[in-house]
Coordinates of C-alpha atoms and ligand atoms in Angstrom, one line a residue:
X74 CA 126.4 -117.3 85.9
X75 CA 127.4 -113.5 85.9
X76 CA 125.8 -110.9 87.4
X77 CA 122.5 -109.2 86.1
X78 CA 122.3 -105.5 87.1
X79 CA 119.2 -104.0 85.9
X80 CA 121.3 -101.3 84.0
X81 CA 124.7 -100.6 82.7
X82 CA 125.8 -98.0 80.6
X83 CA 127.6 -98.5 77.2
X84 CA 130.5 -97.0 76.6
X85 CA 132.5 -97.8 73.5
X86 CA 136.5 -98.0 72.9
X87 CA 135.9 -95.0 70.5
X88 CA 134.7 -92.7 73.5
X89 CA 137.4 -93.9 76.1
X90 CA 139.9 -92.8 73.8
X91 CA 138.5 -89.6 73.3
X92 CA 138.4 -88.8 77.2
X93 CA 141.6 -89.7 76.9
X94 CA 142.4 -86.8 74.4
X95 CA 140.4 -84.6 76.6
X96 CA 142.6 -85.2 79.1
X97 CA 145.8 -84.7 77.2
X98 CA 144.6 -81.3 75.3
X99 CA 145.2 -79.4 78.9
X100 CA 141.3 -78.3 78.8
X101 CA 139.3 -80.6 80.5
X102 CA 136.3 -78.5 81.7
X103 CA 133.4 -76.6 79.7
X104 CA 134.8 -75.8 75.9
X105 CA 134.5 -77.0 72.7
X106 CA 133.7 -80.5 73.4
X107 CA 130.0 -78.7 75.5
X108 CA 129.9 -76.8 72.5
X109 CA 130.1 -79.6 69.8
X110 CA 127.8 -81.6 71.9
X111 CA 125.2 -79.0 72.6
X112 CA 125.3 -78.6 68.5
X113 CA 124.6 -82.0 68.2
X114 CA 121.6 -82.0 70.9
X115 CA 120.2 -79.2 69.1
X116 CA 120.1 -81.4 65.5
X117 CA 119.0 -84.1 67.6
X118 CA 115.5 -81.6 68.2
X119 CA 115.1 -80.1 65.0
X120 CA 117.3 -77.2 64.9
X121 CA 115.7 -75.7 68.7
X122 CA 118.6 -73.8 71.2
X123 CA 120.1 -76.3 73.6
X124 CA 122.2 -75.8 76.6
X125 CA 124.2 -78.8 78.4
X126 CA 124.8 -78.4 82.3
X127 CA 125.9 -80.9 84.9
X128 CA 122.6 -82.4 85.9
X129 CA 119.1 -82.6 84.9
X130 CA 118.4 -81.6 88.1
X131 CA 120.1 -78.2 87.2
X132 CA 118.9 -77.8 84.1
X133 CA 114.7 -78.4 85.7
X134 CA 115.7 -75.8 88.2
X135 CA 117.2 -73.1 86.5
X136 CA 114.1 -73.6 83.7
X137 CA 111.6 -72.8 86.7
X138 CA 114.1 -69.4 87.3
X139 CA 114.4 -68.9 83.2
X140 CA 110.2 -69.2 83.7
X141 CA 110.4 -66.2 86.1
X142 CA 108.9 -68.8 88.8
X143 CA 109.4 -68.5 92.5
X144 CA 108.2 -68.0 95.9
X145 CA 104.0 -67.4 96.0
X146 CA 104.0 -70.0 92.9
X147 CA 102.2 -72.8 92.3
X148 CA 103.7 -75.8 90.1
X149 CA 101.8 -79.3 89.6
X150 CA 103.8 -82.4 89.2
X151 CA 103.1 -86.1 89.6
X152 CA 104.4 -87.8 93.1
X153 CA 105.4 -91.1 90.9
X154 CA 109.3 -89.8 89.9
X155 CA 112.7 -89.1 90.8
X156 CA 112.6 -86.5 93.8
X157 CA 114.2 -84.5 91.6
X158 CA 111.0 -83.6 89.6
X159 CA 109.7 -82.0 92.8
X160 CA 112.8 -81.2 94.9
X161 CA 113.3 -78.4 91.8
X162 CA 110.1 -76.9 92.4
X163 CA 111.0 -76.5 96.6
X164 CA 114.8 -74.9 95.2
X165 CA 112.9 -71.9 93.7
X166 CA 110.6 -71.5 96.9
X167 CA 107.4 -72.6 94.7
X168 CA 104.9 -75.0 95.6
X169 CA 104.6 -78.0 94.4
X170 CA 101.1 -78.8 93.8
X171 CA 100.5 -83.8 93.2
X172 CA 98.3 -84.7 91.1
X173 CA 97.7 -88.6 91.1
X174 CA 99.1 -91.1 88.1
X175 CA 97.1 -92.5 85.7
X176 CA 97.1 -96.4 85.9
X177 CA 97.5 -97.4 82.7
X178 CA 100.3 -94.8 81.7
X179 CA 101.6 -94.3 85.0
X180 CA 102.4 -90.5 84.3
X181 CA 100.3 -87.7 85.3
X182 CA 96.8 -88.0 85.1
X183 CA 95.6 -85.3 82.7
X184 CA 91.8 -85.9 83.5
X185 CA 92.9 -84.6 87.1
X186 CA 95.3 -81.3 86.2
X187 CA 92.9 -78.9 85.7
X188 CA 91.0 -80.0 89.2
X189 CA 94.3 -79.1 90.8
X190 CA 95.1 -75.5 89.1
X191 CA 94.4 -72.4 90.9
X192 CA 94.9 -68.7 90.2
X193 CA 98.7 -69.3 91.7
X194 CA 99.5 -72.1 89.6
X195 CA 102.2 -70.8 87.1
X196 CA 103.5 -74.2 85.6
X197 CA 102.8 -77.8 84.7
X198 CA 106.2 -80.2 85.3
X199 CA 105.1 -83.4 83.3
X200 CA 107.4 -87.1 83.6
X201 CA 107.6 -89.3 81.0
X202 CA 108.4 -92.0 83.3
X203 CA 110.1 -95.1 81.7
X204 CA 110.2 -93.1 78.8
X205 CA 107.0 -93.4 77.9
X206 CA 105.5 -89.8 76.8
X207 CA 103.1 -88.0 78.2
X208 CA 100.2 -87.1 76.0
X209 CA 101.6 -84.1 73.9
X210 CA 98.9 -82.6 72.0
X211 CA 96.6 -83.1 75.5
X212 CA 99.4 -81.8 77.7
X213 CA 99.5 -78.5 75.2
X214 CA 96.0 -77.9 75.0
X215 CA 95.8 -77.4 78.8
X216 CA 98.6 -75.9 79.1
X217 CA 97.5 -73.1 76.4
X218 CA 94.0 -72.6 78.2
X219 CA 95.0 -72.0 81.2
X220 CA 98.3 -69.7 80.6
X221 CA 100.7 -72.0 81.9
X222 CA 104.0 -73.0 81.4
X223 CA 105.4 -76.4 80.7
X224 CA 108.7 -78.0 81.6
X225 CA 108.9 -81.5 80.6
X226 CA 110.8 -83.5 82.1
X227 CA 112.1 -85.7 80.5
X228 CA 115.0 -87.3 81.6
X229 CA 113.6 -90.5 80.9
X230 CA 112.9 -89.9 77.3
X231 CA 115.5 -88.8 75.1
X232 CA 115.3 -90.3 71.8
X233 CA 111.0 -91.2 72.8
X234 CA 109.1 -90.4 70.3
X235 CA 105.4 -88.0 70.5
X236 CA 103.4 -88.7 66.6
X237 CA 106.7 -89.6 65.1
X238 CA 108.7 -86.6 66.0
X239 CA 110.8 -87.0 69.0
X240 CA 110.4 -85.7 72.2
X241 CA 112.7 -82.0 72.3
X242 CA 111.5 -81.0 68.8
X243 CA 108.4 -79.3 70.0
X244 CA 107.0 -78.0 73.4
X245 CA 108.0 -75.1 76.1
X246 CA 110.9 -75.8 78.1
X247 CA 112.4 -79.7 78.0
X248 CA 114.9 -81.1 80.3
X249 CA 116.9 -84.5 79.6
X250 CA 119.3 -86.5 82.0
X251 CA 122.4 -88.2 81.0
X252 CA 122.9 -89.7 84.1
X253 CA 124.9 -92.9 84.2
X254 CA 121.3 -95.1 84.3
X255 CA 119.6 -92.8 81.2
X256 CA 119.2 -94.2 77.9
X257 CA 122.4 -91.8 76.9
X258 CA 124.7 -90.5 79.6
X259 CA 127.6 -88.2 79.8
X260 CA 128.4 -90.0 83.5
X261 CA 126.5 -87.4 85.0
X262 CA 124.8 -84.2 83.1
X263 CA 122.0 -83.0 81.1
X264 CA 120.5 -80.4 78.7
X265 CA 117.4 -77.7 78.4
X266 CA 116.1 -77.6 75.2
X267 CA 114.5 -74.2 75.2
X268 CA 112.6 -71.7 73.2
X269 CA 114.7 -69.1 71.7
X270 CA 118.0 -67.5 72.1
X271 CA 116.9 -64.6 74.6
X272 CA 116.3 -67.9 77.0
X273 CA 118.8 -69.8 76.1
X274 CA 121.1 -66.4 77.1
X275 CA 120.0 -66.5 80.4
X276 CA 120.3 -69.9 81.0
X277 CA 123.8 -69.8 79.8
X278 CA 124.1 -67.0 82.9
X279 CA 122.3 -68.9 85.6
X280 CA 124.5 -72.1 85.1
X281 CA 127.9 -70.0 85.5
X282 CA 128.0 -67.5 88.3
X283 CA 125.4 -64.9 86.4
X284 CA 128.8 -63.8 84.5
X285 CA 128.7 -62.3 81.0
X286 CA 131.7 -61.5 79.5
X287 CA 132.0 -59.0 76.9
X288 CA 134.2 -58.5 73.6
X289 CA 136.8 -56.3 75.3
X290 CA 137.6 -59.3 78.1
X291 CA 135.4 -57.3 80.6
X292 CA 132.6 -59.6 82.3
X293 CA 129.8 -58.1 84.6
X294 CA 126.8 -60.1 86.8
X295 CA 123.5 -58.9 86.7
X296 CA 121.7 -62.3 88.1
X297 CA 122.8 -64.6 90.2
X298 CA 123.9 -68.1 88.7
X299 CA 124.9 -70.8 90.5
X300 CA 127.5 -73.5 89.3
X301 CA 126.1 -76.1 86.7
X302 CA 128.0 -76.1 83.7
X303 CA 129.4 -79.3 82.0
X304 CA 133.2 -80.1 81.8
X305 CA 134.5 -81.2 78.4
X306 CA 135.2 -84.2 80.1
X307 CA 131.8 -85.1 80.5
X308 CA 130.4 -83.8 77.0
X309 CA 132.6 -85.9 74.8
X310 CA 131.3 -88.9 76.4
X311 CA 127.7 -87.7 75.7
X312 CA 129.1 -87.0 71.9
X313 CA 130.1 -90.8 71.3
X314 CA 126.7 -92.1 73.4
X315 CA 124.5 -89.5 71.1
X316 CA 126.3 -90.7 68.0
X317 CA 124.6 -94.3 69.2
X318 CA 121.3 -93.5 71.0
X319 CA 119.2 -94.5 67.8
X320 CA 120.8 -97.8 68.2
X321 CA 120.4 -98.0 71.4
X322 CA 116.9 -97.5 72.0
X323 CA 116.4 -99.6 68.9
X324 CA 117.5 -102.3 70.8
X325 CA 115.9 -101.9 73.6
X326 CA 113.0 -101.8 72.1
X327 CA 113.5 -105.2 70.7
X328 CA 114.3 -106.8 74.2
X329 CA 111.4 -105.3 75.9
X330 CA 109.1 -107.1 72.9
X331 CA 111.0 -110.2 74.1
X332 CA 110.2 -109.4 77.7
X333 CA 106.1 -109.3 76.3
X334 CA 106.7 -112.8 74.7
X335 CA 108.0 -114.1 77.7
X336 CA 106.8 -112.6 80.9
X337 CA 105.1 -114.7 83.2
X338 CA 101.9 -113.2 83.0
X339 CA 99.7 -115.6 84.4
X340 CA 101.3 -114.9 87.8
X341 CA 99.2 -111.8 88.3
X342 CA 101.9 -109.3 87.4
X343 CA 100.8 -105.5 85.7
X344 CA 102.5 -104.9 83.2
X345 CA 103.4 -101.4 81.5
X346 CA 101.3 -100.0 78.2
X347 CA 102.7 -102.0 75.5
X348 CA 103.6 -98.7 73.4
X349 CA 106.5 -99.6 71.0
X350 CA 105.6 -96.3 68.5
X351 CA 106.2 -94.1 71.3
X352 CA 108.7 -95.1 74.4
X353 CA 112.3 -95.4 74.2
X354 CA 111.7 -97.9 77.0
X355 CA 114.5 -96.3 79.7
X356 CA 112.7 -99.2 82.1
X357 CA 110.7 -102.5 81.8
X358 CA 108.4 -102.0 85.3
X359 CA 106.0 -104.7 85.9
X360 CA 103.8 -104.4 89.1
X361 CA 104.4 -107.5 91.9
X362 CA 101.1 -109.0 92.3
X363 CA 101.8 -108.2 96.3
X364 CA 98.3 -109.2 97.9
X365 CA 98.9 -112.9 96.7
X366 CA 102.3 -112.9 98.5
X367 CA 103.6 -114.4 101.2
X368 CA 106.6 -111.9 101.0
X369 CA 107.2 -108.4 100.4
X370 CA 108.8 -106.6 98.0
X371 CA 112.3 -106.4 99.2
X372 CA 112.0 -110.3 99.9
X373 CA 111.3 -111.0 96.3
X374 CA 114.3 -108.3 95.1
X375 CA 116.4 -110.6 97.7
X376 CA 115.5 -113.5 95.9
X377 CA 116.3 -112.2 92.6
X378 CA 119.8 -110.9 93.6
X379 CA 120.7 -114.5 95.1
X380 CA 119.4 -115.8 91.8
X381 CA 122.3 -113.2 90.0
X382 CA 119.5 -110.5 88.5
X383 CA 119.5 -107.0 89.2
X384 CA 116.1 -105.2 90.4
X385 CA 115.5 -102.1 91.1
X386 CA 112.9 -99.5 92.8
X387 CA 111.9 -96.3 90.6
X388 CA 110.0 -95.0 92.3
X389 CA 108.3 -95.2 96.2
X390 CA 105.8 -92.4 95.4
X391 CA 107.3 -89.2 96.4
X392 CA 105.0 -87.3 98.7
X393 CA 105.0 -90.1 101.4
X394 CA 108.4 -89.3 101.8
X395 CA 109.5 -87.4 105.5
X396 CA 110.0 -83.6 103.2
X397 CA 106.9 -83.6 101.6
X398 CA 104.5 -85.7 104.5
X399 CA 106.2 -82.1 106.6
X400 CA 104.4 -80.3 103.6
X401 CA 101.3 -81.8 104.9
X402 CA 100.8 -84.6 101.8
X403 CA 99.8 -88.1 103.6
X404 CA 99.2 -91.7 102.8
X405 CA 95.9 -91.8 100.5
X406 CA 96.3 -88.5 98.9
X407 CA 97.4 -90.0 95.5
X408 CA 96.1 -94.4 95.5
X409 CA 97.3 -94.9 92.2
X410 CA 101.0 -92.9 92.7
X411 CA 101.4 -95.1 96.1
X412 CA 100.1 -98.5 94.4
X413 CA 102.5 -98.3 91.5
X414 CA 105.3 -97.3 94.5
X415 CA 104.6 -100.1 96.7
X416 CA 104.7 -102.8 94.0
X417 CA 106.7 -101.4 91.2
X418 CA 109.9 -103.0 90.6
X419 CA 112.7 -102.6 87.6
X420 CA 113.8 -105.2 86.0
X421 CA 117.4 -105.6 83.9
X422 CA 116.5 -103.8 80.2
X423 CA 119.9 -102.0 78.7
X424 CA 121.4 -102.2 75.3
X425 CA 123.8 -104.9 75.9
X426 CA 121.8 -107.4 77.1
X427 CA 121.6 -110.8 75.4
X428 CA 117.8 -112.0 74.2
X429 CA 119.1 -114.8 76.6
X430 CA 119.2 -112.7 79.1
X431 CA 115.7 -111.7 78.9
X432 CA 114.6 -115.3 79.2
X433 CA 116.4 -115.9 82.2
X434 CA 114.9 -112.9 83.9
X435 CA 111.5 -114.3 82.4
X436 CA 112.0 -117.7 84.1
X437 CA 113.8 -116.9 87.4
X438 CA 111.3 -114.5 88.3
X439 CA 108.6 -117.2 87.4
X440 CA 110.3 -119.4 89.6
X441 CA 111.3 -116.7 92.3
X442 CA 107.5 -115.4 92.2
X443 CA 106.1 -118.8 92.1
X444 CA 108.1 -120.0 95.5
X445 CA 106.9 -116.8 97.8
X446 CA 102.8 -116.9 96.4
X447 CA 100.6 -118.1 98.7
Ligands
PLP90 C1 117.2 -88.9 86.4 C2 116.0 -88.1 86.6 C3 116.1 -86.8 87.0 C4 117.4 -86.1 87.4 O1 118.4 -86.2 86.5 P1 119.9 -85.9 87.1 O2 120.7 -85.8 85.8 O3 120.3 -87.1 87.9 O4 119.9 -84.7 87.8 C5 114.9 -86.0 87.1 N1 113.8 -86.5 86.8 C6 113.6 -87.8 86.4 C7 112.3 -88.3 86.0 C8 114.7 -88.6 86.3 O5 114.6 -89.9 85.9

């Protein structure tokens, strides 16, 4: 039987043939292909100013510097995401302030946030991990008491929706990935949806150099920019997954209900909220039920790979990790962030799968799990 990875990215005949265009026209980096795209991304949120750049990474860190935040700055984040999410906050010599998931949600705890803000702390950096939203109109109303910014991140939720609207069309500053894994991807890339066109002018400056360049073909730098921008290579492949991302997450949708139907449940698995109104469901991340194993995690991931499925680790909780245990954070400081790390574990959930598939990963990790309990 073929191989099972736990994502693969869609890419249609349409879109290869456009790179392919691309490639021909003799401009391949940033032009009208960003431009159409970032166009499109703007529709996509109701009409807001959106920027593409070559990561999300980029696009988090050069909101913190659109923000005005920097050295002697607090940010709070949640240890339970990509490195990225916090690595950001260290690039604009900030602090990044953990505060512990939530177990049900597994994002940020918002009964803990306001525990956690000082006189320092300048911004709130919220994941919607697995592309299941944060708690919008809670997330807001903290955010307005206390004067803080908020830059969502939310590379895992494009196309999630908060009330029916989707993620983008409101809010403060919002990041998305279109990394080759994310629910759309450009290969690699991303976008900041921001608030106006003042912002969305300095963006455009930090992602290219600081340059702006004026009618008469004169250019000055008054900031300095670094070197994020998108190639047209990259943004016409985003244009063809866009075009398909309703259908996409549609059907993911419909194979994480299957995975509901079928899981083995009675193994002692946790699994995520069932919350088909709101997730786009980037990831379908049931907790291993380790205390009744005989095995470890990366025994039963072994298992799985010899039995031809895919599983993957997102994410070991980020503050045990050697940068941020040298910023003093330790094992215990966040129980629910490092439970959900030790035990989390991704199994295969993209567009293309079969419902067949779904059952086989239902029934080889019956079987897998069932061999290793003790
Ligand atoms: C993927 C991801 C990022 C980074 O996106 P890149 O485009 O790879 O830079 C940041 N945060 C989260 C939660 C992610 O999943």
């Amino acid at each position: 039987m073929d191989f099972l990875p736990f994502t693969r990215p869609s890419i249609d005949e349409d879109t290869i043939s456009r790179v392919g265009e691309v490639l021909r026209s003799g401009w391949i980096t940033t032009g009208p292909k960003c431009r159409e795209l970032e166009a499109a991304l703007s529709g996509f949120v109701g009409g807001r100013p959106v920027r593409v750049v070559s990561s999300a990474t980029a696009a988090l860190e050069m909101a913190l510097r659109v923000a005005g935040i920097g050295p002697g700055d607090e940010v709070i984040t949640c240890p339970m995401s990509w490195v990225a999410t916090a690595n950001v906050i260290l690039a604009v010599g900030a602090t990044p302030v953990f505060v512990d998931a939530d177990a049900a949600t597994r994002n940020i705890d918002l009964d803990r946030i306001e525990a956690a803000i000082t006189p320092r702390t300048r911004a709130l950096i919220p994941v919607d991990l697995a592309g299941l939203p944060v708690d919008r109109d809670r997330l807001y109303a903290l955010a307005g008491r206390h004067g803080l910014r908020v830059i969502e991140d939310a590379a895992q939720s494009m196309g999630s929706l908060w009330k029916g609207e989707r993620i983008g069309c409101r809010g403060d500053l919002v990041s998305f990935s279109f990394h080759a894994n994310k629910n759309m991807t450009s290969g690699e890339g991303g976008c900041l949806v921001l608030n106006n066109e003042d912002e969305a002018r300095l963006f455009e400056k930090l992602r290219l150099q600081g340059v702006t360049r004026s009618a008469d073909g004169g250019m000055d730098v008054d900031v300095l920019g670094g070197k994020a921008n998108m190639t047209d290579i990259a943004a016409v492949i985003g244009l063809g997954q866009l075009a398909r991302l309703p259908a996409f997450n549609q059907r993911r949708r419909e194979l994480a209900r299957r995975y509901f139907d079928e899981f083995p449940r009675d193994l002692g698995f946790d699994l995520p909220l069932t919350d088909f109104d709101h997730s786009n469901w980037h990831m379908f991340q049931p907790l291993l039920p380790l205390d009744a194993m005989r095995v470890g995690r990366g025994d039963f991931i072994a298992a799985m790979k010899e039995e031809g499925i895919g599983v993957g680790v997102h994410y070991p909780a980020m503050h045990l990790f050697t940068l941020f245990r040298g910023r003093g954070f330790a094992e215990g400081d966040f129980p629910v962030a490092e439970d959900i790390g030790r035990r989390t574990v991704t199994l295969p959930l993209f567009p293309a799968m079969s419902d067949d598939d779904v059952s086989r990963v239902c029934a080889t990790t019956r079987r897998v799990l069932n061999s290793v309990l003790k």
